[in-house]
DNA sequence: CATTTGATGTTCT
DNA sequence: GAACATCAAATGC
């Protein structure tokens, strides 16, 4: 049984995706596999993607494809997709139906189910390498394309209230891997917990 | 230590 | 064909 509360639907429905990205820091991203084993981690690094104007977003200019369709839906669901043919990336869809806002979760700090996360990653460590990095945390938590469009208040995937992170302990940095996005490439829309080791390089 | 390279599906040109 | 919200292993100091 769970002792912590899920983030409420209203958390995800707000308009300011930058604020939501900061607010997500410190909360707990959780999954449960078919055997009922829970794995979770503290969110330590996020990035905001703000269509239609953001050139780094898949939904730039509100471009709808079968893949991006998920981002246009009502906030509070997962947007999971494959990048580089190899890695699943996990995003939180925000704002109301028709607004394609999302927050990429880039890193977590391991919390529950560490042995199962190590098994999934084929690693024997709790160092940042286990869960720091957008492709790494999805592997550690067992997140795949099957989780795309799933509610973040479901039995197999959810986000619990963790600790509040004060504004003074948050750093804003440029986003990673989006050099093609011209004037949006340098925007400080990546947020980390300043004193956490569990962030990508 | 730093830099390069191979893996490989979906989308767009 | 090329690019891509990446990672890990291999190669070069």
PDB file of C-alpha atoms (C1' of nucleotides) in Angstrom:
ATOM      1  CA  UNK A   1       0.000   0.000   0.000  1.00  0.00           C
ATOM      2  CA  UNK A   2       1.058   3.482  -0.717  1.00  0.00           C
ATOM      3  CA  UNK A   3       1.649   6.133   1.911  1.00  0.00           C
ATOM      4  CA  UNK A   4       2.213   9.051  -0.412  1.00  0.00           C
ATOM      5  CA  UNK A   5      -0.303  10.927  -2.524  1.00  0.00           C
ATOM      6  CA  UNK A   6      -0.452  11.099  -6.298  1.00  0.00           C
ATOM      7  CA  UNK A   7      -0.017  14.519  -7.800  1.00  0.00           C
ATOM      8  CA  UNK A   8      -3.552  15.819  -8.512  1.00  0.00           C
ATOM      9  CA  UNK A   9      -4.865  16.243 -12.066  1.00  0.00           C
ATOM     10  CA  UNK A  10      -4.805  20.021 -11.620  1.00  0.00           C
ATOM     11  CA  UNK A  11      -1.013  19.905 -11.294  1.00  0.00           C
ATOM     12  CA  UNK A  12      -0.712  18.913 -14.941  1.00  0.00           C
ATOM     13  CA  UNK A  13      -3.400  21.166 -16.372  1.00  0.00           C
ATOM     14  CA  UNK A  14      -1.632  24.487 -15.758  1.00  0.00           C
ATOM     15  CA  UNK A  15      -0.492  26.655 -18.657  1.00  0.00           C
ATOM     16  CA  UNK A  16       3.061  27.435 -17.539  1.00  0.00           C
ATOM     17  CA  UNK A  17       5.105  24.423 -18.625  1.00  0.00           C
ATOM     18  CA  UNK A  18       8.315  26.033 -17.320  1.00  0.00           C
ATOM     19  CA  UNK A  19       6.804  26.282 -13.845  1.00  0.00           C
ATOM     20  CA  UNK A  20       5.559  22.676 -14.037  1.00  0.00           C
ATOM     21  CA  UNK A  21       9.062  21.559 -15.050  1.00  0.00           C
ATOM     22  CA  UNK A  22      10.475  23.162 -11.899  1.00  0.00           C
ATOM     23  CA  UNK A  23       7.621  21.890  -9.721  1.00  0.00           C
ATOM     24  CA  UNK A  24       8.210  18.291 -10.839  1.00  0.00           C
ATOM     25  CA  UNK A  25      11.698  18.304  -9.290  1.00  0.00           C
ATOM     26  CA  UNK A  26      11.718  16.394  -6.008  1.00  0.00           C
ATOM     27  CA  UNK A  27       8.589  14.346  -6.737  1.00  0.00           C
ATOM     28  CA  UNK A  28       8.694  10.576  -7.187  1.00  0.00           C
ATOM     29  CA  UNK A  29       8.238   8.871 -10.560  1.00  0.00           C
ATOM     30  CA  UNK A  30       6.940   5.343  -9.963  1.00  0.00           C
ATOM     31  CA  UNK A  31       6.174   2.229 -12.019  1.00  0.00           C
ATOM     32  CA  UNK A  32       4.806  -1.196 -11.096  1.00  0.00           C
ATOM     33  CA  UNK A  33       5.527  -4.265 -13.208  1.00  0.00           C
ATOM     34  CA  UNK A  34       3.286  -7.265 -13.885  1.00  0.00           C
ATOM     35  CA  UNK A  35       4.545  -9.000 -10.727  1.00  0.00           C
ATOM     36  CA  UNK A  36       3.543  -6.015  -8.593  1.00  0.00           C
ATOM     37  CA  UNK A  37       7.114  -4.910  -7.923  1.00  0.00           C
ATOM     38  CA  UNK A  38       7.416  -1.129  -7.598  1.00  0.00           C
ATOM     39  CA  UNK A  39      10.375   0.842  -8.863  1.00  0.00           C
ATOM     40  CA  UNK A  40      10.675   4.581  -8.276  1.00  0.00           C
ATOM     41  CA  UNK A  41      13.033   7.535  -8.187  1.00  0.00           C
ATOM     42  CA  UNK A  42      13.206  11.201  -7.262  1.00  0.00           C
ATOM     43  CA  UNK A  43      12.940  13.491 -10.283  1.00  0.00           C
ATOM     44  CA  UNK A  44      16.200  15.463 -10.422  1.00  0.00           C
ATOM     45  CA  UNK A  45      16.341  16.839 -13.974  1.00  0.00           C
ATOM     46  CA  UNK A  46      13.624  18.030 -16.398  1.00  0.00           C
ATOM     47  CA  UNK A  47      13.265  19.935 -19.674  1.00  0.00           C
ATOM     48  CA  UNK A  48      10.280  21.942 -20.933  1.00  0.00           C
ATOM     49  CA  UNK A  49       9.005  21.609 -24.518  1.00  0.00           C
ATOM     50  CA  UNK A  50       6.553  24.270 -25.542  1.00  0.00           C
ATOM     51  CA  UNK A  51       4.793  23.923 -28.880  1.00  0.00           C
ATOM     52  CA  UNK A  52       3.813  25.507 -31.183  1.00  0.00           C
ATOM     53  CA  UNK A  53       6.601  28.109 -31.026  1.00  0.00           C
ATOM     54  CA  UNK A  54       9.418  25.918 -29.682  1.00  0.00           C
ATOM     55  CA  UNK A  55      11.546  24.682 -32.598  1.00  0.00           C
ATOM     56  CA  UNK A  56      12.972  21.885 -30.463  1.00  0.00           C
ATOM     57  CA  UNK A  57       9.545  20.334 -29.904  1.00  0.00           C
ATOM     58  CA  UNK A  58       8.288  17.489 -32.066  1.00  0.00           C
ATOM     59  CA  UNK A  59       5.034  19.441 -32.218  1.00  0.00           C
ATOM     60  CA  UNK A  60       6.643  22.657 -33.528  1.00  0.00           C
ATOM     61  CA  UNK A  61       4.004  24.675 -35.396  1.00  0.00           C
ATOM     62  CA  UNK A  62       1.452  22.260 -33.945  1.00  0.00           C
ATOM     63  CA  UNK A  63       2.545  19.526 -36.329  1.00  0.00           C
ATOM     64  CA  UNK A  64       0.409  16.459 -35.740  1.00  0.00           C
ATOM     65  CA  UNK A  65       1.710  12.993 -36.600  1.00  0.00           C
ATOM     66  CA  UNK A  66       0.714   9.637 -35.154  1.00  0.00           C
ATOM     67  CA  UNK A  67       3.665  10.074 -32.785  1.00  0.00           C
ATOM     68  CA  UNK A  68       2.998  13.650 -31.589  1.00  0.00           C
ATOM     69  CA  UNK A  69      -0.763  13.166 -31.249  1.00  0.00           C
ATOM     70  CA  UNK A  70      -0.274  12.205 -27.590  1.00  0.00           C
ATOM     71  CA  UNK A  71       1.185  15.612 -26.725  1.00  0.00           C
ATOM     72  CA  UNK A  72      -1.977  17.426 -27.805  1.00  0.00           C
ATOM     73  CA  UNK A  73      -4.136  15.540 -25.360  1.00  0.00           C
ATOM     74  CA  UNK A  74      -5.226  16.642 -21.891  1.00  0.00           C
ATOM     75  CA  UNK A  75      -2.367  16.955 -19.371  1.00  0.00           C
ATOM     76  CA  UNK A  76      -1.588  14.192 -16.903  1.00  0.00           C
ATOM     77  CA  UNK A  77      -0.595  11.411 -19.303  1.00  0.00           C
ATOM     78  CA  UNK A  78       2.748  10.031 -20.498  1.00  0.00           C
ATOM     79  CA  UNK A  79       4.343  10.753 -23.877  1.00  0.00           C
ATOM     80  CA  UNK A  80       6.831   7.974 -24.587  1.00  0.00           C
ATOM     81  CA  UNK A  81       8.687   7.625 -27.869  1.00  0.00           C
ATOM     82  CA  UNK A  82      11.732   6.020 -29.417  1.00  0.00           C
ATOM     83  CA  UNK A  83      14.803   8.114 -30.208  1.00  0.00           C
ATOM     84  CA  UNK A  84      17.808   7.034 -32.275  1.00  0.00           C
ATOM     85  CA  UNK A  85      16.076   3.720 -32.859  1.00  0.00           C
ATOM     86  CA  UNK A  86      17.265   2.572 -29.434  1.00  0.00           C
ATOM     87  CA  UNK A  87      16.068   4.546 -26.454  1.00  0.00           C
ATOM     88  CA  UNK A  88      12.650   5.271 -24.996  1.00  0.00           C
ATOM     89  CA  UNK A  89      12.214   8.824 -23.711  1.00  0.00           C
ATOM     90  CA  UNK A  90       9.566   9.642 -21.089  1.00  0.00           C
ATOM     91  CA  UNK A  91       7.675  12.953 -21.050  1.00  0.00           C
ATOM     92  CA  UNK A  92       4.845  14.348 -18.931  1.00  0.00           C
ATOM     93  CA  UNK A  93       2.057  15.877 -21.055  1.00  0.00           C
ATOM     94  CA  UNK A  94       0.726  19.143 -19.615  1.00  0.00           C
ATOM     95  CA  UNK A  95      -1.904  21.816 -20.264  1.00  0.00           C
ATOM     96  CA  UNK A  96      -5.384  21.362 -21.710  1.00  0.00           C
ATOM     97  CA  UNK A  97      -6.510  19.355 -24.735  1.00  0.00           C
ATOM     98  CA  UNK A  98      -5.116  20.885 -27.936  1.00  0.00           C
ATOM     99  CA  UNK A  99      -2.022  22.487 -26.322  1.00  0.00           C
ATOM    100  CA  UNK A 100       1.079  20.387 -27.062  1.00  0.00           C
ATOM    101  CA  UNK A 101       3.152  21.070 -23.968  1.00  0.00           C
ATOM    102  CA  UNK A 102       5.382  18.429 -22.392  1.00  0.00           C
ATOM    103  CA  UNK A 103       8.143  17.984 -19.817  1.00  0.00           C
ATOM    104  CA  UNK A 104      10.970  15.553 -20.579  1.00  0.00           C
ATOM    105  CA  UNK A 105      12.218  13.726 -17.493  1.00  0.00           C
ATOM    106  CA  UNK A 106      15.995  13.445 -17.946  1.00  0.00           C
ATOM    107  CA  UNK A 107      17.187  11.983 -14.637  1.00  0.00           C
ATOM    108  CA  UNK A 108      16.002  10.402 -11.391  1.00  0.00           C
ATOM    109  CA  UNK A 109      17.671   9.363  -8.136  1.00  0.00           C
ATOM    110  CA  UNK A 110      16.916   5.684  -7.311  1.00  0.00           C
ATOM    111  CA  UNK A 111      14.434   5.156  -4.485  1.00  0.00           C
ATOM    112  CA  UNK A 112      12.411   1.897  -4.426  1.00  0.00           C
ATOM    113  CA  UNK A 113      13.041  -1.395  -6.214  1.00  0.00           C
ATOM    114  CA  UNK A 114      16.718  -0.756  -6.758  1.00  0.00           C
ATOM    115  CA  UNK A 115      17.558  -4.418  -7.289  1.00  0.00           C
ATOM    116  CA  UNK A 116      14.991  -4.676 -10.107  1.00  0.00           C
ATOM    117  CA  UNK A 117      16.329  -1.477 -11.681  1.00  0.00           C
ATOM    118  CA  UNK A 118      19.849  -2.911 -11.566  1.00  0.00           C
ATOM    119  CA  UNK A 119      18.584  -6.089 -13.191  1.00  0.00           C
ATOM    120  CA  UNK A 120      16.874  -4.158 -16.006  1.00  0.00           C
ATOM    121  CA  UNK A 121      20.015  -2.091 -16.570  1.00  0.00           C
ATOM    122  CA  UNK A 122      22.302  -5.127 -16.224  1.00  0.00           C
ATOM    123  CA  UNK A 123      24.345  -3.144 -13.692  1.00  0.00           C
ATOM    124  CA  UNK A 124      25.397  -3.631 -10.116  1.00  0.00           C
ATOM    125  CA  UNK A 125      25.621  -0.025  -8.984  1.00  0.00           C
ATOM    126  CA  UNK A 126      23.517   2.776  -7.515  1.00  0.00           C
ATOM    127  CA  UNK A 127      25.773   5.402  -8.998  1.00  0.00           C
ATOM    128  CA  UNK A 128      24.212   8.101 -11.251  1.00  0.00           C
ATOM    129  CA  UNK A 129      24.990   5.922 -14.261  1.00  0.00           C
ATOM    130  CA  UNK A 130      22.066   3.702 -13.208  1.00  0.00           C
ATOM    131  CA  UNK A 131      19.295   6.299 -13.661  1.00  0.00           C
ATOM    132  CA  UNK A 132      20.790   9.674 -14.749  1.00  0.00           C
ATOM    133  CA  UNK A 133      19.974  10.232 -18.422  1.00  0.00           C
ATOM    134  CA  UNK A 134      16.665  10.142 -20.305  1.00  0.00           C
ATOM    135  CA  UNK A 135      17.318   6.759 -21.946  1.00  0.00           C
ATOM    136  CA  UNK A 136      18.661   5.286 -18.726  1.00  0.00           C
ATOM    137  CA  UNK A 137      15.751   6.079 -16.422  1.00  0.00           C
ATOM    138  CA  UNK A 138      13.191   4.599 -18.782  1.00  0.00           C
ATOM    139  CA  UNK A 139      15.189   1.377 -18.919  1.00  0.00           C
ATOM    140  CA  UNK A 140      15.582   1.314 -15.125  1.00  0.00           C
ATOM    141  CA  UNK A 141      11.839   1.848 -14.588  1.00  0.00           C
ATOM    142  CA  UNK A 142      10.798  -0.515 -17.382  1.00  0.00           C
ATOM    143  CA  UNK A 143       9.060   2.226 -19.386  1.00  0.00           C
ATOM    144  CA  UNK A 144       8.405   1.325 -23.037  1.00  0.00           C
ATOM    145  CA  UNK A 145       6.202   2.453 -25.900  1.00  0.00           C
ATOM    146  CA  UNK A 146       3.381   0.548 -24.211  1.00  0.00           C
ATOM    147  CA  UNK A 147       3.249   3.332 -21.634  1.00  0.00           C
ATOM    148  CA  UNK A 148       2.572   6.004 -24.271  1.00  0.00           C
ATOM    149  CA  UNK A 149      -0.637   7.962 -23.558  1.00  0.00           C
ATOM    150  CA  UNK A 150      -1.120   6.128 -20.237  1.00  0.00           C
ATOM    151  CA  UNK A 151      -2.510   8.166 -17.337  1.00  0.00           C
ATOM    152  CA  UNK A 152      -0.017   9.303 -14.713  1.00  0.00           C
ATOM    153  CA  UNK A 153      -2.581   8.343 -12.093  1.00  0.00           C
ATOM    154  CA  UNK A 154      -2.787   4.675 -13.135  1.00  0.00           C
ATOM    155  CA  UNK A 155      -1.826   1.497 -11.238  1.00  0.00           C
ATOM    156  CA  UNK A 156       1.308   0.870 -13.294  1.00  0.00           C
ATOM    157  CA  UNK A 157       2.581   4.426 -13.705  1.00  0.00           C
ATOM    158  CA  UNK A 158       2.218   7.445 -11.453  1.00  0.00           C
ATOM    159  CA  UNK A 159       3.963  10.426  -9.805  1.00  0.00           C
ATOM    160  CA  UNK A 160       3.799  10.836  -6.009  1.00  0.00           C
ATOM    161  CA  UNK A 161       4.272  13.966  -3.961  1.00  0.00           C
ATOM    162  CA  UNK A 162       7.841  14.072  -2.705  1.00  0.00           C
ATOM    163  CA  UNK A 163       9.627  16.981  -1.139  1.00  0.00           C
ATOM    164  CA  UNK A 164       9.332  20.562  -2.312  1.00  0.00           C
ATOM    165  CA  UNK A 165      12.528  21.930  -3.817  1.00  0.00           C
ATOM    166  CA  UNK A 166      13.144  25.594  -3.025  1.00  0.00           C
ATOM    167  CA  UNK A 167      13.728  27.974  -5.909  1.00  0.00           C
ATOM    168  CA  UNK A 168      17.252  28.647  -4.581  1.00  0.00           C
ATOM    169  CA  UNK A 169      18.165  24.981  -5.038  1.00  0.00           C
ATOM    170  CA  UNK A 170      17.123  24.865  -8.719  1.00  0.00           C
ATOM    171  CA  UNK A 171      19.465  25.684 -11.600  1.00  0.00           C
ATOM    172  CA  UNK A 172      18.223  26.598 -15.094  1.00  0.00           C
ATOM    173  CA  UNK A 173      20.443  25.491 -17.986  1.00  0.00           C
ATOM    174  CA  UNK A 174      20.209  25.186 -21.782  1.00  0.00           C
ATOM    175  CA  UNK A 175      18.570  22.013 -23.054  1.00  0.00           C
ATOM    176  CA  UNK A 176      20.603  19.096 -24.349  1.00  0.00           C
ATOM    177  CA  UNK A 177      20.882  17.722 -27.872  1.00  0.00           C
ATOM    178  CA  UNK A 178      18.807  20.356 -29.703  1.00  0.00           C
ATOM    179  CA  UNK A 179      21.437  22.454 -31.497  1.00  0.00           C
ATOM    180  CA  UNK A 180      19.208  22.484 -34.568  1.00  0.00           C
ATOM    181  CA  UNK A 181      16.550  24.567 -32.784  1.00  0.00           C
ATOM    182  CA  UNK A 182      18.164  27.943 -33.639  1.00  0.00           C
ATOM    183  CA  UNK A 183      17.048  30.705 -31.231  1.00  0.00           C
ATOM    184  CA  UNK A 184      15.398  28.101 -29.008  1.00  0.00           C
ATOM    185  CA  UNK A 185      18.584  26.041 -28.637  1.00  0.00           C
ATOM    186  CA  UNK A 186      19.981  28.350 -25.957  1.00  0.00           C
ATOM    187  CA  UNK A 187      16.835  28.850 -23.871  1.00  0.00           C
ATOM    188  CA  UNK A 188      17.383  27.866 -20.211  1.00  0.00           C
ATOM    189  CA  UNK A 189      14.472  25.426 -20.208  1.00  0.00           C
ATOM    190  CA  UNK A 190      16.345  22.587 -18.503  1.00  0.00           C
ATOM    191  CA  UNK A 191      16.031  22.442 -14.723  1.00  0.00           C
ATOM    192  CA  UNK A 192      18.085  20.471 -12.208  1.00  0.00           C
ATOM    193  CA  UNK A 193      18.296  20.141  -8.435  1.00  0.00           C
ATOM    194  CA  UNK A 194      21.545  22.030  -7.931  1.00  0.00           C
ATOM    195  CA  UNK A 195      23.112  19.790  -5.308  1.00  0.00           C
ATOM    196  CA  UNK A 196      22.075  16.443  -6.833  1.00  0.00           C
ATOM    197  CA  UNK A 197      24.629  14.069  -8.324  1.00  0.00           C
ATOM    198  CA  UNK A 198      21.896  12.400 -10.332  1.00  0.00           C
ATOM    199  CA  UNK A 199      21.876  14.612 -13.408  1.00  0.00           C
ATOM    200  CA  UNK A 200      23.075  13.910 -16.938  1.00  0.00           C
ATOM    201  CA  UNK A 201      26.402  15.346 -17.993  1.00  0.00           C
TER     202      UNK A 201
ATOM    203  C1'  DC B   1      41.336  10.966 -19.534  1.00  0.00           C
ATOM    204  C1'  DA B   2      38.884  12.635 -24.429  1.00  0.00           C
ATOM    205  C1'  DT B   3      37.002  11.567 -28.745  1.00  0.00           C
ATOM    206  C1'  DT B   4      34.845   8.456 -32.083  1.00  0.00           C
ATOM    207  C1'  DT B   5      31.698   5.079 -33.535  1.00  0.00           C
ATOM    208  C1'  DG B   6      28.012   1.560 -33.840  1.00  0.00           C
ATOM    209  C1'  DA B   7      23.408   0.506 -32.746  1.00  0.00           C
ATOM    210  C1'  DT B   8      18.806   1.239 -35.243  1.00  0.00           C
ATOM    211  C1'  DG B   9      12.947   2.866 -35.733  1.00  0.00           C
ATOM    212  C1'  DT B  10      10.241   6.810 -37.046  1.00  0.00           C
ATOM    213  C1'  DT B  11       9.706  10.827 -39.416  1.00  0.00           C
ATOM    214  C1'  DC B  12      10.689  13.936 -42.907  1.00  0.00           C
ATOM    215  C1'  DT B  13      13.092  15.307 -47.468  1.00  0.00           C
TER     216       DT B  13
ATOM    217  C1'  DG C   1      18.745   9.048 -47.731  1.00  0.00           C
ATOM    218  C1'  DA C   2      19.401  11.897 -43.557  1.00  0.00           C
ATOM    219  C1'  DA C   3      18.350  13.387 -39.097  1.00  0.00           C
ATOM    220  C1'  DC C   4      17.050  12.541 -34.590  1.00  0.00           C
ATOM    221  C1'  DA C   5      15.203  15.374 -27.031  1.00  0.00           C
ATOM    222  C1'  DT C   6      20.982   8.809 -26.638  1.00  0.00           C
ATOM    223  C1'  DC C   7      24.107   5.332 -24.692  1.00  0.00           C
ATOM    224  C1'  DA C   8      27.984   2.200 -24.211  1.00  0.00           C
ATOM    225  C1'  DA C   9      31.951   0.255 -26.045  1.00  0.00           C
ATOM    226  C1'  DA C  10      36.147   0.999 -28.534  1.00  0.00           C
ATOM    227  C1'  DT C  11      40.045   3.697 -29.662  1.00  0.00           C
ATOM    228  C1'  DG C  12      43.580   7.297 -28.963  1.00  0.00           C
ATOM    229  C1'  DC C  13      46.341  10.002 -25.784  1.00  0.00           C
TER     230       DC C  13
END
